[in-house]
C-alpha atoms as one frame of an Amber mdcrd trajectory, in Angstrom:
protein
 -28.720   1.714   4.147 -27.309  -1.119   2.152 -26.627   1.208  -0.786 -24.608
   3.651   1.550 -22.616   0.795   2.934 -21.769  -0.636  -0.660 -20.989   2.857
  -1.824 -18.745   3.265   1.239 -16.859   0.190   0.455 -16.450   0.996  -3.290
 -15.043   4.405  -2.332 -12.558   2.830   0.088 -11.607   0.651  -2.676 -11.253
   3.372  -5.452  -9.476   5.662  -2.959  -6.652   3.056  -2.171  -6.266   1.833
  -5.769  -6.275   5.468  -7.067  -3.747   6.717  -4.697  -1.374   3.810  -5.607
  -1.798   4.279  -9.355  -1.464   8.240  -8.765   1.873   7.456  -6.758   3.259
   5.582  -9.606   2.193   8.173 -12.154   3.921  10.790  -9.997   7.363   9.190
 -10.637   6.855   9.970 -14.417   4.963  13.238 -14.418   5.593  14.923 -10.963
   3.257  15.630  -8.222   1.481  18.705  -9.724   1.352  17.236 -13.309  -0.125
  14.263 -11.768  -2.752  16.295  -9.885  -3.774  18.230 -12.972  -4.234  14.990
 -15.035  -6.164  13.349 -12.326  -8.569  16.080 -12.194  -8.811  16.600 -16.130
  -9.531  12.963 -16.497 -12.147  13.284 -13.551 -13.660  16.392 -15.222 -14.309
  14.122 -18.545 -15.434  11.405 -16.424 -17.980  13.464 -14.685 -19.176  15.553
 -17.745 -20.297  12.391 -19.531 -22.642  11.234 -16.909 -23.967  14.632 -16.494
 -24.607  15.053 -20.250 -26.201  11.568 -20.373 -28.372  11.903 -17.186 -28.478
  15.548 -16.327 -27.969  17.525 -13.498 -28.884  20.798 -11.832 -26.321  23.313
 -12.984 -28.566  26.220 -12.420 -28.208  25.315  -8.695 -24.341  26.605  -8.913
 -25.960  30.263  -8.229 -27.996  29.084  -5.318 -25.203  27.703  -3.111 -22.869
  29.376  -0.774 -19.364  29.937  -2.345 -17.874  28.217   0.616 -18.978  24.939
  -0.980 -16.723  25.493  -3.942 -13.873  24.811  -1.552 -14.601  21.190  -2.189
 -12.778  21.229  -5.369  -9.777  22.678  -3.808  -9.903  20.260  -1.027 -10.121
  17.528  -3.655  -6.796  18.916  -5.247  -5.154  18.653  -1.595  -6.457  15.207
  -0.831  -4.948  13.894  -4.304  -1.606  15.532  -3.756  -1.329  14.582  -0.185
  -2.459  11.037  -0.361  -0.107  10.612  -3.294   3.080  12.023  -1.398   1.911
  10.015   1.902   2.020   6.723  -0.090   5.372   7.549  -1.445   6.798   8.422
   1.914   4.851   5.747   4.116   3.804   3.193   1.716  -0.011   2.308   0.820
  -1.052   0.439   4.031   0.335   2.766   6.544  -0.793   5.971   4.687  -4.167
   4.849   4.283  -4.279   3.659   8.019  -3.273   7.177   9.086  -5.805   8.629
   6.202  -8.671   6.591   7.710  -8.034   7.748  11.324  -7.825  11.375  10.396
 -10.999  10.990   8.157 -12.836   9.554  11.046 -11.625  12.332  13.643 -12.564
  15.039  11.180 -15.932  13.536  10.524 -16.623  13.180  13.857 -15.901  16.785
  14.305 -18.350  17.619  11.919 -20.790  15.336  13.420 -20.295  17.007  16.739
 -20.501  20.593  15.467 -23.153  20.095  12.889 -20.640  21.993  10.503 -21.936
  22.526   6.911 -25.575  22.114   7.748 -25.278  18.439   8.744 -27.137  17.110
  11.772 -25.421  17.807  15.053 -24.675  14.338  17.096 -23.674  13.811  20.566
 -20.399  12.273  21.575 -21.098   8.796  23.002 -18.558   6.456  24.934 -18.834
   3.805  22.104 -17.311   6.656  19.552 -14.416   7.390  21.962 -13.743   3.598
  22.483 -13.897   2.991  18.742 -11.430   5.775  17.909  -8.934   4.664  20.417
  -9.279   1.074  19.066  -8.653   2.618  15.670  -5.686   4.405  16.621  -4.338
   1.413  18.757  -4.748  -0.563  15.484  -2.625   1.838  13.586   0.028   1.722
  16.224   0.188  -2.114  16.477   0.107  -2.163  12.478   3.027   0.164  12.366
   5.117  -1.843  15.078   4.389  -5.094  13.197   5.371  -3.636   9.834   8.471
  -2.326  11.440   9.362  -5.638  12.785   8.892  -7.456   9.639  10.854  -5.070
   7.682  13.761  -5.380  10.176  13.488  -9.204  10.092  13.424  -9.205   6.138
  16.494  -6.778   6.291  18.634  -9.054   8.845  17.720 -12.379   6.858  18.840
 -10.623   3.762  21.984  -9.570   5.528  22.820 -13.069   6.681  21.949 -14.762
   3.410  24.996 -12.648   1.662
């Protein structure tokens, strides 16, 4: 379990840093060129451990084609995260992404989609989701207040 927690924390860090880097790269290359570059570098980065450590590429013919959509979903992730960071800023964007991820993951858990074990909805899950949503709202409000205060301070110092 500890390895799963560590991997989740590292993934969160990687997603946040990658999103900020991609948003900056988008300024110079544009959204689609950035997305293509991210996946080319990702392909190379994936091929190296595949070659070094091996993998079951023959299994490609045994899986349902629906799972190949993971690659297309990845393109959507990179593009949408990059655009949301440009439009909303990193912290608000990541906050909304986390809420969305949790809602969709809960949907997968409740439906047992993609062969995952089907779980029941508990009051704790509902409360946790509501607390997270409230946290994003409070965060956005405090961010807006801080930006407004900063603007008024700049205006009065001129």
